[in-house]
GROMACS .gro file of C-alpha atoms in nm:
model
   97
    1UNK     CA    1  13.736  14.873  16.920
    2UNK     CA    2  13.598  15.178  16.702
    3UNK     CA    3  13.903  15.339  16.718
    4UNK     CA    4  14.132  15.071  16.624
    5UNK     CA    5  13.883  15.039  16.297
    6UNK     CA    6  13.900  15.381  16.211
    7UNK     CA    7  14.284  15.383  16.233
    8UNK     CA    8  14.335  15.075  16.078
    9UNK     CA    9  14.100  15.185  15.788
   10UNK     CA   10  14.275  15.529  15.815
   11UNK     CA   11  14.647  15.318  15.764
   12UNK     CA   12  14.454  15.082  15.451
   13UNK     CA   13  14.365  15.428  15.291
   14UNK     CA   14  14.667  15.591  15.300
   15UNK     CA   15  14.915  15.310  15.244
   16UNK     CA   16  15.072  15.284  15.577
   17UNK     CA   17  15.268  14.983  15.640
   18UNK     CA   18  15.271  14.855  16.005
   19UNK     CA   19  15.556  14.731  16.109
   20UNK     CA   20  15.460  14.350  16.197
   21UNK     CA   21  15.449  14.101  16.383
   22UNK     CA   22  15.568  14.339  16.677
   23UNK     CA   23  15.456  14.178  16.992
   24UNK     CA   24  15.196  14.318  17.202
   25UNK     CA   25  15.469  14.399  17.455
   26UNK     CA   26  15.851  14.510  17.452
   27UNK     CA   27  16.024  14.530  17.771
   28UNK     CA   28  16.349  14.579  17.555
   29UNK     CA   29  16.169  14.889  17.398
   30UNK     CA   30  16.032  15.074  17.716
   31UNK     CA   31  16.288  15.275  17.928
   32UNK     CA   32  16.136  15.238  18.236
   33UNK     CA   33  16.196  14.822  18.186
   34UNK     CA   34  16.559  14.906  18.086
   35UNK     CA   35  16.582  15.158  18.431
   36UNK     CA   36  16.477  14.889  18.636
   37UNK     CA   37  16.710  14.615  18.482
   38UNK     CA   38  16.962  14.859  18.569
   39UNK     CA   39  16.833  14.882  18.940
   40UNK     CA   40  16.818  14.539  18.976
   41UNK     CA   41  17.181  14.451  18.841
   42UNK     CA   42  17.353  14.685  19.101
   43UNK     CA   43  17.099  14.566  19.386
   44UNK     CA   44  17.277  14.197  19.300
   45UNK     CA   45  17.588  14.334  19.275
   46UNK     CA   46  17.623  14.418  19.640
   47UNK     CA   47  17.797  14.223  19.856
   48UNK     CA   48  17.507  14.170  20.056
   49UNK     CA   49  17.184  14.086  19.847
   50UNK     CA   50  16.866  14.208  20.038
   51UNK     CA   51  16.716  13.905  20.196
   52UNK     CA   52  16.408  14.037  20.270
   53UNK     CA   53  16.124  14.290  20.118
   54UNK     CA   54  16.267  14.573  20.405
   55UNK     CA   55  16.591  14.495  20.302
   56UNK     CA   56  16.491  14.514  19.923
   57UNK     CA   57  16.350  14.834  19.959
   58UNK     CA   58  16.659  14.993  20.128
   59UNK     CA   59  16.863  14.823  19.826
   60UNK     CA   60  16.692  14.948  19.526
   61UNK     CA   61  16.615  15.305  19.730
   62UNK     CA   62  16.964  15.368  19.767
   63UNK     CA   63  16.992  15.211  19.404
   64UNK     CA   64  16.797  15.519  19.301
   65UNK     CA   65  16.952  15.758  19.491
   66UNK     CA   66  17.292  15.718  19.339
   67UNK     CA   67  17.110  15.698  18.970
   68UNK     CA   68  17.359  15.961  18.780
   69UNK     CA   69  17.243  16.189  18.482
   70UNK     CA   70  17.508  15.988  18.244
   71UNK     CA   71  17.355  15.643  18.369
   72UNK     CA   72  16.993  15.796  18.252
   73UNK     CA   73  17.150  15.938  17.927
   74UNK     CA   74  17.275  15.629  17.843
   75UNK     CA   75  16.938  15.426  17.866
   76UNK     CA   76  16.760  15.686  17.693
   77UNK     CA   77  17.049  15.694  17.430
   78UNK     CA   78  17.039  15.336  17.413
   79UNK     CA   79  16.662  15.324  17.256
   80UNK     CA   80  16.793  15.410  16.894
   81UNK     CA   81  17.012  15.110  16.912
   82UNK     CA   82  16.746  14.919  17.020
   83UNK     CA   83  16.516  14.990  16.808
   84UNK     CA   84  16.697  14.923  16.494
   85UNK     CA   85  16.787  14.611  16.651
   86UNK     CA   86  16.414  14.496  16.682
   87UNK     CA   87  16.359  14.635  16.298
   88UNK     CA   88  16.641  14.392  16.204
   89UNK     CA   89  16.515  14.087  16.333
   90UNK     CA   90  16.160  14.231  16.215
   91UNK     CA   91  16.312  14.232  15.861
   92UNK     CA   92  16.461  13.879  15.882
   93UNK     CA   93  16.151  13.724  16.038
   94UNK     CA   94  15.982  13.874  15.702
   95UNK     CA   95  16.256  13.784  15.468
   96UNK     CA   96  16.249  13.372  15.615
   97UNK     CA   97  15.867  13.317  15.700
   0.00000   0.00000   0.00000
């Protein structure tokens, strides 16, 4: 709790405008979230959906396995288009509340 007073006295001092109300958490901001949407799209996509945890397992393993450098680039490319995305709607929740 200290620290988040010193910072947020540190951000009052110096005129630093947070960007608000971001929410506390931002699946559509964190790579790892994006990754695993990924994951999970080609695990449905098979012909035969893992029925079990076993079966889940081998799914997303071999999900992972056959992860390709442009599939990564593309996710971590992705996050500048996401976040002016989020700073647009940011913007127009400010502009209409």
């Amino acid at each position: 709790m200290k620290t988040l007073m010193l910072a947020s006295n540190h951000f009052n001092a110096n005129n630093v405008t947070l960007l608000e109300p971001l929410p506390a958490n931002s699946p559509d901001l964190n790579p790892l979230e994006n990754l695993w949407d990924h994951l999970d799209r080609v695990v449905r996509d098979r012909p035969d959906p893992p029925r079990d945890p076993a079966a889940m397992f081998q799914a997303l393993s071999a999900a992972w396995d056959a992860l390709d450098q442009a599939t990564i680039q593309r996710l971590v490319f992705s996050m500048r288009r996401r976040c002016q995305a989020k700073y647009q709607i940011l913007i127009l929740l400010f502009l209409f509340s």
